[in-house]
């Protein structure tokens, strides 16, 4: 039997409230060396914002980063997965929905994040994607 999502996910993902500004979100991404942040309200997952979302939905539209709340640009129609699901199910969901990361939820409460890089390392630690994913982030 294959690995479960909770064995390959990154636990305790970085999360912000919906009213957090994009400047603050960008700073968190830089400090943590990540490209995605969960948007959580009252402990429940409400959205996901990526570095690409910030560029495409905010920078390219000339929004004021210090006044734009993350809720204004984050994705809210999320594909999620439970911690007990198999890693192969995560791969299937990513392929079917063309996404690179899945929030891991217990009910509607986020407990982790599983990325295409996490799964690449799990499936073949010698692959090019696994090598890249294992490297520390550029800062």
mmCIF file of N, CA and C in Angstrom:
data_model
loop_
_atom_site.group_PDB
_atom_site.id
_atom_site.type_symbol
_atom_site.label_atom_id
_atom_site.label_comp_id
_atom_site.label_asym_id
_atom_site.label_seq_id
_atom_site.Cartn_x
_atom_site.Cartn_y
_atom_site.Cartn_z
ATOM 1 N N UNK A 1 0.841 -1.190 0.000
ATOM 2 C CA UNK A 1 0.000 0.000 0.000
ATOM 3 C C UNK A 1 0.882 1.249 0.000
ATOM 4 N N UNK A 2 0.500 2.276 -0.802
ATOM 5 C CA UNK A 2 1.292 3.487 -0.948
ATOM 6 C C UNK A 2 1.188 4.412 0.246
ATOM 7 N N UNK A 3 1.969 5.469 0.160
ATOM 8 C CA UNK A 3 1.977 6.452 1.239
ATOM 9 C C UNK A 3 0.692 7.258 1.270
ATOM 10 N N UNK A 4 0.397 7.767 2.454
ATOM 11 C CA UNK A 4 -0.756 8.641 2.661
ATOM 12 C C UNK A 4 -0.304 10.094 2.535
ATOM 13 N N UNK A 5 -1.246 10.943 2.235
ATOM 14 C CA UNK A 5 -0.957 12.365 2.086
ATOM 15 C C UNK A 5 -0.288 12.929 3.335
ATOM 16 N N UNK A 6 -0.750 12.513 4.526
ATOM 17 C CA UNK A 6 -0.169 13.071 5.754
ATOM 18 C C UNK A 6 1.289 12.665 5.960
ATOM 19 N N UNK A 7 1.780 11.716 5.176
ATOM 20 C CA UNK A 7 3.182 11.311 5.268
ATOM 21 C C UNK A 7 4.084 12.141 4.360
ATOM 22 N N UNK A 8 3.510 12.804 3.369
ATOM 23 C CA UNK A 8 4.316 13.574 2.418
ATOM 24 C C UNK A 8 4.017 15.073 2.441
ATOM 25 N N UNK A 9 2.950 15.473 3.118
ATOM 26 C CA UNK A 9 2.554 16.884 3.126
ATOM 27 C C UNK A 9 3.493 17.724 3.991
ATOM 28 N N UNK A 10 3.429 19.015 3.754
ATOM 29 C CA UNK A 10 4.077 19.973 4.631
ATOM 30 C C UNK A 10 3.048 20.342 5.694
ATOM 31 N N UNK A 11 3.342 20.039 6.966
ATOM 32 C CA UNK A 11 2.364 20.359 8.015
ATOM 33 C C UNK A 11 2.382 21.846 8.354
ATOM 34 N N UNK A 12 1.329 22.294 8.999
ATOM 35 C CA UNK A 12 1.213 23.678 9.481
ATOM 36 C C UNK A 12 1.560 24.701 8.402
ATOM 37 N N UNK A 13 0.770 24.745 7.330
ATOM 38 C CA UNK A 13 1.054 25.718 6.269
ATOM 39 C C UNK A 13 0.868 27.151 6.755
ATOM 40 N N UNK A 14 1.520 28.067 6.090
ATOM 41 C CA UNK A 14 1.389 29.484 6.424
ATOM 42 C C UNK A 14 -0.018 29.923 6.022
ATOM 43 N N UNK A 15 -0.692 30.598 6.931
ATOM 44 C CA UNK A 15 -2.062 31.037 6.683
ATOM 45 C C UNK A 15 -2.233 32.474 7.156
ATOM 46 N N UNK A 16 -3.126 33.184 6.482
ATOM 47 C CA UNK A 16 -3.444 34.570 6.830
ATOM 48 C C UNK A 16 -4.957 34.749 6.849
ATOM 49 N N UNK A 17 -5.395 35.833 7.454
ATOM 50 C CA UNK A 17 -6.816 36.161 7.451
ATOM 51 C C UNK A 17 -7.150 36.871 6.133
ATOM 52 N N UNK A 18 -8.416 36.868 5.744
ATOM 53 C CA UNK A 18 -8.810 37.475 4.464
ATOM 54 C C UNK A 18 -8.469 38.956 4.322
ATOM 55 N N UNK A 19 -8.334 39.677 5.430
ATOM 56 C CA UNK A 19 -8.054 41.107 5.345
ATOM 57 C C UNK A 19 -6.561 41.448 5.316
ATOM 58 N N UNK A 20 -5.710 40.455 5.286
ATOM 59 C CA UNK A 20 -4.261 40.685 5.224
ATOM 60 C C UNK A 20 -3.903 41.333 3.886
ATOM 61 N N UNK A 21 -3.040 42.339 3.920
ATOM 62 C CA UNK A 21 -2.666 43.023 2.675
ATOM 63 C C UNK A 21 -1.691 42.166 1.865
ATOM 64 N N UNK A 22 -1.628 42.467 0.587
ATOM 65 C CA UNK A 22 -0.714 41.732 -0.297
ATOM 66 C C UNK A 22 0.745 41.998 0.051
ATOM 67 N N UNK A 23 1.043 43.166 0.583
ATOM 68 C CA UNK A 23 2.408 43.441 1.041
ATOM 69 C C UNK A 23 2.782 42.455 2.149
ATOM 70 N N UNK A 24 1.871 42.265 3.099
ATOM 71 C CA UNK A 24 2.132 41.325 4.199
ATOM 72 C C UNK A 24 2.249 39.890 3.687
ATOM 73 N N UNK A 25 1.395 39.513 2.749
ATOM 74 C CA UNK A 25 1.448 38.160 2.185
ATOM 75 C C UNK A 25 2.774 37.942 1.461
ATOM 76 N N UNK A 26 3.170 38.919 0.661
ATOM 77 C CA UNK A 26 4.443 38.821 -0.057
ATOM 78 C C UNK A 26 5.620 38.698 0.895
ATOM 79 N N UNK A 27 5.577 39.439 1.989
ATOM 80 C CA UNK A 27 6.645 39.359 2.985
ATOM 81 C C UNK A 27 6.689 37.968 3.622
ATOM 82 N N UNK A 28 5.527 37.402 3.927
ATOM 83 C CA UNK A 28 5.491 36.038 4.482
ATOM 84 C C UNK A 28 6.059 35.028 3.500
ATOM 85 N N UNK A 29 5.706 35.166 2.228
ATOM 86 C CA UNK A 29 6.234 34.253 1.205
ATOM 87 C C UNK A 29 7.754 34.342 1.152
ATOM 88 N N UNK A 30 8.261 35.561 1.179
ATOM 89 C CA UNK A 30 9.717 35.754 1.128
ATOM 90 C C UNK A 30 10.390 35.150 2.356
ATOM 91 N N UNK A 31 9.863 35.460 3.535
ATOM 92 C CA UNK A 31 10.485 34.976 4.772
ATOM 93 C C UNK A 31 10.450 33.457 4.903
ATOM 94 N N UNK A 32 9.389 32.835 4.410
ATOM 95 C CA UNK A 32 9.249 31.384 4.535
ATOM 96 C C UNK A 32 9.733 30.627 3.303
ATOM 97 N N UNK A 33 10.113 31.349 2.255
ATOM 98 C CA UNK A 33 10.592 30.708 1.040
ATOM 99 C C UNK A 33 9.522 29.860 0.361
ATOM 100 N N UNK A 34 8.290 30.394 0.311
ATOM 101 C CA UNK A 34 7.166 29.658 -0.260
ATOM 102 C C UNK A 34 6.483 30.476 -1.344
ATOM 103 N N UNK A 35 5.653 29.829 -2.132
ATOM 104 C CA UNK A 35 4.940 30.512 -3.199
ATOM 105 C C UNK A 35 3.441 30.472 -3.041
ATOM 106 N N UNK A 36 2.964 30.026 -1.876
ATOM 107 C CA UNK A 36 1.531 29.962 -1.645
ATOM 108 C C UNK A 36 1.217 30.152 -0.170
ATOM 109 N N UNK A 37 0.069 30.750 0.091
ATOM 110 C CA UNK A 37 -0.385 31.006 1.451
ATOM 111 C C UNK A 37 -1.886 30.717 1.489
ATOM 112 N N UNK A 38 -2.308 30.051 2.546
ATOM 113 C CA UNK A 38 -3.731 29.777 2.722
ATOM 114 C C UNK A 38 -4.434 30.992 3.307
ATOM 115 N N UNK A 39 -5.684 31.174 2.944
ATOM 116 C CA UNK A 39 -6.513 32.229 3.503
ATOM 117 C C UNK A 39 -7.531 31.533 4.406
ATOM 118 N N UNK A 40 -7.485 31.873 5.689
ATOM 119 C CA UNK A 40 -8.286 31.178 6.698
ATOM 120 C C UNK A 40 -9.081 32.200 7.501
ATOM 121 N N UNK A 41 -10.351 31.890 7.720
ATOM 122 C CA UNK A 41 -11.206 32.743 8.548
ATOM 123 C C UNK A 41 -11.879 31.865 9.590
ATOM 124 N N UNK A 42 -11.698 32.237 10.860
ATOM 125 C CA UNK A 42 -12.246 31.481 11.991
ATOM 126 C C UNK A 42 -11.873 29.997 11.915
ATOM 127 N N UNK A 43 -10.621 29.747 11.538
ATOM 128 C CA UNK A 43 -10.097 28.388 11.494
ATOM 129 C C UNK A 43 -10.470 27.592 10.265
ATOM 130 N N UNK A 44 -11.282 28.158 9.397
ATOM 131 C CA UNK A 44 -11.755 27.432 8.215
ATOM 132 C C UNK A 44 -11.081 27.951 6.947
ATOM 133 N N UNK A 45 -10.744 27.042 6.064
ATOM 134 C CA UNK A 45 -10.103 27.395 4.806
ATOM 135 C C UNK A 45 -11.074 28.164 3.922
ATOM 136 N N UNK A 46 -10.648 29.343 3.495
ATOM 137 C CA UNK A 46 -11.486 30.189 2.645
ATOM 138 C C UNK A 46 -10.865 30.454 1.283
ATOM 139 N N UNK A 47 -9.563 30.232 1.153
ATOM 140 C CA UNK A 47 -8.919 30.512 -0.125
ATOM 141 C C UNK A 47 -7.452 30.148 -0.113
ATOM 142 N N UNK A 48 -6.837 30.355 -1.268
ATOM 143 C CA UNK A 48 -5.416 30.110 -1.469
ATOM 144 C C UNK A 48 -4.905 31.203 -2.390
ATOM 145 N N UNK A 49 -3.761 31.762 -2.047
ATOM 146 C CA UNK A 49 -3.137 32.762 -2.912
ATOM 147 C C UNK A 49 -1.723 32.313 -3.220
ATOM 148 N N UNK A 50 -1.349 32.440 -4.481
ATOM 149 C CA UNK A 50 -0.001 32.080 -4.911
ATOM 150 C C UNK A 50 0.743 33.335 -5.352
ATOM 151 N N UNK A 51 2.047 33.187 -5.487
ATOM 152 C CA UNK A 51 2.837 34.311 -5.981
ATOM 153 C C UNK A 51 2.362 34.709 -7.380
ATOM 154 N N UNK A 52 1.960 33.729 -8.168
ATOM 155 C CA UNK A 52 1.442 34.017 -9.516
ATOM 156 C C UNK A 52 0.130 34.795 -9.433
ATOM 157 N N UNK A 53 -0.748 34.444 -8.499
ATOM 158 C CA UNK A 53 -1.996 35.190 -8.318
ATOM 159 C C UNK A 53 -1.698 36.665 -8.047
ATOM 160 N N UNK A 54 -0.718 36.920 -7.202
ATOM 161 C CA UNK A 54 -0.372 38.304 -6.861
ATOM 162 C C UNK A 54 0.084 39.056 -8.110
ATOM 163 N N UNK A 55 0.896 38.408 -8.925
ATOM 164 C CA UNK A 55 1.392 39.062 -10.138
ATOM 165 C C UNK A 55 0.269 39.298 -11.143
ATOM 166 N N UNK A 56 -0.498 38.251 -11.429
ATOM 167 C CA UNK A 56 -1.518 38.336 -12.479
ATOM 168 C C UNK A 56 -2.739 39.144 -12.057
ATOM 169 N N UNK A 57 -3.185 38.964 -10.817
ATOM 170 C CA UNK A 57 -4.430 39.601 -10.380
ATOM 171 C C UNK A 57 -4.232 40.932 -9.653
ATOM 172 N N UNK A 58 -3.000 41.255 -9.307
ATOM 173 C CA UNK A 58 -2.781 42.499 -8.570
ATOM 174 C C UNK A 58 -1.736 43.385 -9.252
ATOM 175 N N UNK A 59 -0.524 42.899 -9.402
ATOM 176 C CA UNK A 59 0.535 43.714 -10.007
ATOM 177 C C UNK A 59 0.142 44.126 -11.424
ATOM 178 N N UNK A 60 -0.292 43.168 -12.238
ATOM 179 C CA UNK A 60 -0.639 43.462 -13.630
ATOM 180 C C UNK A 60 -1.841 44.389 -13.747
ATOM 181 N N UNK A 61 -2.649 44.463 -12.702
ATOM 182 C CA UNK A 61 -3.811 45.352 -12.701
ATOM 183 C C UNK A 61 -3.533 46.656 -11.953
ATOM 184 N N UNK A 62 -2.268 46.884 -11.598
ATOM 185 C CA UNK A 62 -1.825 48.116 -10.946
ATOM 186 C C UNK A 62 -2.551 48.381 -9.621
ATOM 187 N N UNK A 63 -2.812 47.314 -8.874
ATOM 188 C CA UNK A 63 -3.461 47.493 -7.566
ATOM 189 C C UNK A 63 -2.447 48.002 -6.547
ATOM 190 N N UNK A 64 -2.936 48.673 -5.551
ATOM 191 C CA UNK A 64 -2.103 49.163 -4.452
ATOM 192 C C UNK A 64 -1.878 47.987 -3.498
ATOM 193 N N UNK A 65 -0.668 47.471 -3.464
ATOM 194 C CA UNK A 65 -0.346 46.280 -2.681
ATOM 195 C C UNK A 65 -0.522 46.489 -1.179
ATOM 196 N N UNK A 66 -0.378 47.717 -0.741
ATOM 197 C CA UNK A 66 -0.510 47.980 0.692
ATOM 198 C C UNK A 66 -1.965 48.167 1.124
ATOM 199 N N UNK A 67 -2.866 48.253 0.153
ATOM 200 C CA UNK A 67 -4.285 48.431 0.477
ATOM 201 C C UNK A 67 -5.166 47.288 -0.013
ATOM 202 N N UNK A 68 -4.637 46.447 -0.867
ATOM 203 C CA UNK A 68 -5.434 45.337 -1.405
ATOM 204 C C UNK A 68 -5.386 44.161 -0.442
ATOM 205 N N UNK A 69 -6.564 43.722 -0.032
ATOM 206 C CA UNK A 69 -6.665 42.558 0.861
ATOM 207 C C UNK A 69 -6.550 41.280 0.038
ATOM 208 N N UNK A 70 -5.943 40.277 0.625
ATOM 209 C CA UNK A 70 -5.750 39.000 -0.055
ATOM 210 C C UNK A 70 -7.079 38.394 -0.503
ATOM 211 N N UNK A 71 -8.155 38.660 0.223
ATOM 212 C CA UNK A 71 -9.476 38.129 -0.146
ATOM 213 C C UNK A 71 -9.931 38.624 -1.515
ATOM 214 N N UNK A 72 -9.413 39.780 -1.946
ATOM 215 C CA UNK A 72 -9.813 40.340 -3.234
ATOM 216 C C UNK A 72 -9.231 39.584 -4.417
ATOM 217 N N UNK A 73 -8.147 38.837 -4.220
ATOM 218 C CA UNK A 73 -7.499 38.179 -5.365
ATOM 219 C C UNK A 73 -7.297 36.679 -5.196
ATOM 220 N N UNK A 74 -7.539 36.140 -4.025
ATOM 221 C CA UNK A 74 -7.250 34.728 -3.806
ATOM 222 C C UNK A 74 -8.237 33.824 -4.538
ATOM 223 N N UNK A 75 -7.809 32.608 -4.819
ATOM 224 C CA UNK A 75 -8.686 31.593 -5.397
ATOM 225 C C UNK A 75 -9.548 31.026 -4.281
ATOM 226 N N UNK A 76 -10.831 30.888 -4.546
ATOM 227 C CA UNK A 76 -11.734 30.382 -3.520
ATOM 228 C C UNK A 76 -12.383 29.056 -3.903
ATOM 229 N N UNK A 77 -12.298 28.686 -5.159
ATOM 230 C CA UNK A 77 -12.851 27.412 -5.614
ATOM 231 C C UNK A 77 -11.724 26.383 -5.549
ATOM 232 N N UNK A 78 -11.475 25.852 -4.344
ATOM 233 C CA UNK A 78 -10.299 25.028 -4.112
ATOM 234 C C UNK A 78 -10.579 23.540 -4.216
ATOM 235 N N UNK A 79 -9.576 22.838 -4.678
ATOM 236 C CA UNK A 79 -9.566 21.384 -4.654
ATOM 237 C C UNK A 79 -8.735 21.020 -3.427
ATOM 238 N N UNK A 80 -9.297 20.254 -2.520
ATOM 239 C CA UNK A 80 -8.597 19.873 -1.293
ATOM 240 C C UNK A 80 -8.529 18.359 -1.190
ATOM 241 N N UNK A 81 -7.780 17.901 -0.219
ATOM 242 C CA UNK A 81 -7.638 16.464 0.017
ATOM 243 C C UNK A 81 -7.523 16.226 1.525
ATOM 244 N N UNK A 82 -7.967 15.073 1.963
ATOM 245 C CA UNK A 82 -7.864 14.712 3.372
ATOM 246 C C UNK A 82 -6.531 14.065 3.684
ATOM 247 N N UNK A 83 -6.109 14.100 4.934
ATOM 248 C CA UNK A 83 -4.797 13.565 5.318
ATOM 249 C C UNK A 83 -4.677 12.048 5.136
ATOM 250 N N UNK A 84 -5.778 11.336 5.181
ATOM 251 C CA UNK A 84 -5.732 9.882 5.045
ATOM 252 C C UNK A 84 -5.808 9.379 3.623
ATOM 253 N N UNK A 85 -5.990 10.288 2.667
ATOM 254 C CA UNK A 85 -6.036 9.882 1.259
ATOM 255 C C UNK A 85 -4.655 9.416 0.816
ATOM 256 N N UNK A 86 -4.638 8.579 -0.187
ATOM 257 C CA UNK A 86 -3.371 8.102 -0.718
ATOM 258 C C UNK A 86 -2.670 9.160 -1.549
ATOM 259 N N UNK A 87 -1.365 9.081 -1.582
ATOM 260 C CA UNK A 87 -0.580 10.011 -2.394
ATOM 261 C C UNK A 87 -0.970 9.904 -3.861
ATOM 262 N N UNK A 88 -1.321 8.715 -4.310
ATOM 263 C CA UNK A 88 -1.744 8.533 -5.706
ATOM 264 C C UNK A 88 -3.030 9.314 -5.992
ATOM 265 N N UNK A 89 -3.915 9.412 -5.010
ATOM 266 C CA UNK A 89 -5.135 10.205 -5.176
ATOM 267 C C UNK A 89 -4.780 11.681 -5.322
ATOM 268 N N UNK A 90 -3.789 12.140 -4.584
ATOM 269 C CA UNK A 90 -3.340 13.529 -4.721
ATOM 270 C C UNK A 90 -2.811 13.772 -6.135
ATOM 271 N N UNK A 91 -2.041 12.849 -6.648
ATOM 272 C CA UNK A 91 -1.523 12.968 -8.015
ATOM 273 C C UNK A 91 -2.684 13.025 -9.007
ATOM 274 N N UNK A 92 -3.663 12.146 -8.828
ATOM 275 C CA UNK A 92 -4.820 12.097 -9.722
ATOM 276 C C UNK A 92 -5.576 13.430 -9.705
ATOM 277 N N UNK A 93 -5.800 13.977 -8.504
ATOM 278 C CA UNK A 93 -6.500 15.256 -8.393
ATOM 279 C C UNK A 93 -5.722 16.387 -9.052
ATOM 280 N N UNK A 94 -4.416 16.412 -8.844
ATOM 281 C CA UNK A 94 -3.596 17.461 -9.454
ATOM 282 C C UNK A 94 -3.665 17.388 -10.975
ATOM 283 N N UNK A 95 -3.592 16.186 -11.501
ATOM 284 C CA UNK A 95 -3.691 16.023 -12.964
ATOM 285 C C UNK A 95 -5.067 16.443 -13.467
ATOM 286 N N UNK A 96 -6.114 15.962 -12.815
ATOM 287 C CA UNK A 96 -7.479 16.223 -13.266
ATOM 288 C C UNK A 96 -7.834 17.706 -13.227
ATOM 289 N N UNK A 97 -7.286 18.430 -12.259
ATOM 290 C CA UNK A 97 -7.634 19.837 -12.084
ATOM 291 C C UNK A 97 -6.503 20.794 -12.469
ATOM 292 N N UNK A 98 -5.415 20.239 -13.002
ATOM 293 C CA UNK A 98 -4.225 21.006 -13.387
ATOM 294 C C UNK A 98 -3.814 22.024 -12.325
ATOM 295 N N UNK A 99 -3.588 21.494 -11.128
ATOM 296 C CA UNK A 99 -3.074 22.309 -10.025
ATOM 297 C C UNK A 99 -1.756 21.718 -9.542
ATOM 298 N N UNK A 100 -0.963 22.527 -8.882
ATOM 299 C CA UNK A 100 0.361 22.103 -8.414
ATOM 300 C C UNK A 100 0.435 21.874 -6.923
ATOM 301 N N UNK A 101 -0.639 22.235 -6.226
ATOM 302 C CA UNK A 101 -0.654 22.054 -4.774
ATOM 303 C C UNK A 101 -2.084 21.831 -4.323
ATOM 304 N N UNK A 102 -2.214 21.100 -3.227
ATOM 305 C CA UNK A 102 -3.527 20.831 -2.647
ATOM 306 C C UNK A 102 -3.483 21.127 -1.160
ATOM 307 N N UNK A 103 -4.383 21.953 -0.667
ATOM 308 C CA UNK A 103 -4.493 22.091 0.783
ATOM 309 C C UNK A 103 -4.988 20.759 1.365
ATOM 310 N N UNK A 104 -4.401 20.374 2.472
ATOM 311 C CA UNK A 104 -4.820 19.168 3.175
ATOM 312 C C UNK A 104 -5.711 19.631 4.314
ATOM 313 N N UNK A 105 -6.945 19.111 4.331
ATOM 314 C CA UNK A 105 -7.918 19.577 5.306
ATOM 315 C C UNK A 105 -8.488 18.426 6.121
ATOM 316 N N UNK A 106 -8.803 18.770 7.353
ATOM 317 C CA UNK A 106 -9.547 17.879 8.234
ATOM 318 C C UNK A 106 -10.908 18.548 8.367
ATOM 319 N N UNK A 107 -11.893 18.058 7.621
ATOM 320 C CA UNK A 107 -13.158 18.778 7.490
ATOM 321 C C UNK A 107 -12.908 19.992 6.623
ATOM 322 N N UNK A 108 -13.080 21.185 7.176
ATOM 323 C CA UNK A 108 -12.743 22.403 6.432
ATOM 324 C C UNK A 108 -11.613 23.172 7.115
ATOM 325 N N UNK A 109 -10.896 22.488 7.992
ATOM 326 C CA UNK A 109 -9.769 23.107 8.704
ATOM 327 C C UNK A 109 -8.446 22.658 8.084
ATOM 328 N N UNK A 110 -7.651 23.622 7.632
ATOM 329 C CA UNK A 110 -6.380 23.261 6.985
ATOM 330 C C UNK A 110 -5.358 22.730 7.989
ATOM 331 N N UNK A 111 -4.711 21.632 7.622
ATOM 332 C CA UNK A 111 -3.681 21.053 8.483
ATOM 333 C C UNK A 111 -2.360 20.853 7.749
ATOM 334 N N UNK A 112 -2.350 21.070 6.440
ATOM 335 C CA UNK A 112 -1.122 20.876 5.682
ATOM 336 C C UNK A 112 -1.292 21.301 4.242
ATOM 337 N N UNK A 113 -0.208 21.109 3.494
ATOM 338 C CA UNK A 113 -0.206 21.400 2.066
ATOM 339 C C UNK A 113 0.631 20.322 1.400
ATOM 340 N N UNK A 114 0.137 19.781 0.306
ATOM 341 C CA UNK A 114 0.914 18.815 -0.464
ATOM 342 C C UNK A 114 1.111 19.402 -1.860
ATOM 343 N N UNK A 115 2.346 19.394 -2.306
ATOM 344 C CA UNK A 115 2.679 19.995 -3.596
ATOM 345 C C UNK A 115 3.153 18.929 -4.567
ATOM 346 N N UNK A 116 3.198 19.319 -5.816
ATOM 347 C CA UNK A 116 3.704 18.420 -6.842
ATOM 348 C C UNK A 116 5.149 18.017 -6.523
ATOM 349 N N UNK A 117 5.900 18.939 -5.927
ATOM 350 C CA UNK A 117 7.279 18.631 -5.533
ATOM 351 C C UNK A 117 7.343 17.598 -4.424
ATOM 352 N N UNK A 118 6.444 17.707 -3.429
ATOM 353 C CA UNK A 118 6.386 16.715 -2.351
ATOM 354 C C UNK A 118 6.140 15.326 -2.934
ATOM 355 N N UNK A 119 5.222 15.262 -3.887
ATOM 356 C CA UNK A 119 4.863 13.978 -4.483
ATOM 357 C C UNK A 119 5.968 13.450 -5.388
ATOM 358 N N UNK A 120 6.700 14.339 -6.041
ATOM 359 C CA UNK A 120 7.820 13.909 -6.882
ATOM 360 C C UNK A 120 8.896 13.257 -6.032
ATOM 361 N N UNK A 121 9.188 13.835 -4.888
ATOM 362 C CA UNK A 121 10.186 13.266 -3.979
ATOM 363 C C UNK A 121 9.715 11.904 -3.487
ATOM 364 N N UNK A 122 8.433 11.792 -3.159
ATOM 365 C CA UNK A 122 7.868 10.542 -2.657
ATOM 366 C C UNK A 122 7.907 9.454 -3.726
ATOM 367 N N UNK A 123 7.640 9.818 -4.970
ATOM 368 C CA UNK A 123 7.555 8.820 -6.042
ATOM 369 C C UNK A 123 8.922 8.419 -6.582
ATOM 370 N N UNK A 124 9.816 9.363 -6.749
ATOM 371 C CA UNK A 124 11.137 9.058 -7.299
ATOM 372 C C UNK A 124 12.102 10.143 -6.862
ATOM 373 N N UNK A 125 12.796 9.881 -5.772
ATOM 374 C CA UNK A 125 13.669 10.919 -5.212
ATOM 375 C C UNK A 125 14.854 11.267 -6.097
ATOM 376 N N UNK A 126 15.070 10.523 -7.180
ATOM 377 C CA UNK A 126 16.160 10.823 -8.113
ATOM 378 C C UNK A 126 15.694 11.632 -9.321
ATOM 379 N N UNK A 127 14.407 11.945 -9.406
ATOM 380 C CA UNK A 127 13.899 12.694 -10.556
ATOM 381 C C UNK A 127 14.374 14.142 -10.500
ATOM 382 N N UNK A 128 14.363 14.790 -11.656
ATOM 383 C CA UNK A 128 14.778 16.192 -11.721
ATOM 384 C C UNK A 128 13.876 17.067 -10.857
ATOM 385 N N UNK A 129 12.572 16.830 -10.906
ATOM 386 C CA UNK A 129 11.652 17.627 -10.089
ATOM 387 C C UNK A 129 11.908 17.397 -8.609
ATOM 388 N N UNK A 130 12.202 16.175 -8.212
ATOM 389 C CA UNK A 130 12.505 15.899 -6.816
ATOM 390 C C UNK A 130 13.777 16.629 -6.391
ATOM 391 N N UNK A 131 14.801 16.638 -7.276
ATOM 392 C CA UNK A 131 16.027 17.353 -6.960
ATOM 393 C C UNK A 131 15.773 18.843 -6.754
ATOM 394 N N UNK A 132 14.983 19.426 -7.658
ATOM 395 C CA UNK A 132 14.685 20.842 -7.540
ATOM 396 C C UNK A 132 13.875 21.106 -6.269
ATOM 397 N N UNK A 133 12.895 20.265 -5.994
ATOM 398 C CA UNK A 133 12.027 20.451 -4.827
ATOM 399 C C UNK A 133 12.771 20.301 -3.510
ATOM 400 N N UNK A 134 13.838 19.513 -3.508
ATOM 401 C CA UNK A 134 14.595 19.280 -2.285
ATOM 402 C C UNK A 134 15.568 20.419 -1.977
ATOM 403 N N UNK A 135 15.838 21.275 -2.964
ATOM 404 C CA UNK A 135 16.762 22.388 -2.758
ATOM 405 C C UNK A 135 16.138 23.462 -1.870
ATOM 406 N N UNK A 136 16.941 24.165 -1.079
ATOM 407 C CA UNK A 136 16.389 25.275 -0.300
ATOM 408 C C UNK A 136 15.922 26.376 -1.240
ATOM 409 N N UNK A 137 14.935 27.169 -0.819
ATOM 410 C CA UNK A 137 14.409 28.227 -1.692
ATOM 411 C C UNK A 137 15.427 29.321 -1.926
ATOM 412 N N UNK A 138 15.285 29.988 -3.076
ATOM 413 C CA UNK A 138 16.101 31.169 -3.372
ATOM 414 C C UNK A 138 15.554 32.309 -2.546
ATOM 415 N N UNK A 139 16.419 33.076 -1.939
ATOM 416 C CA UNK A 139 15.946 34.231 -1.169
ATOM 417 C C UNK A 139 16.580 35.503 -1.664
#
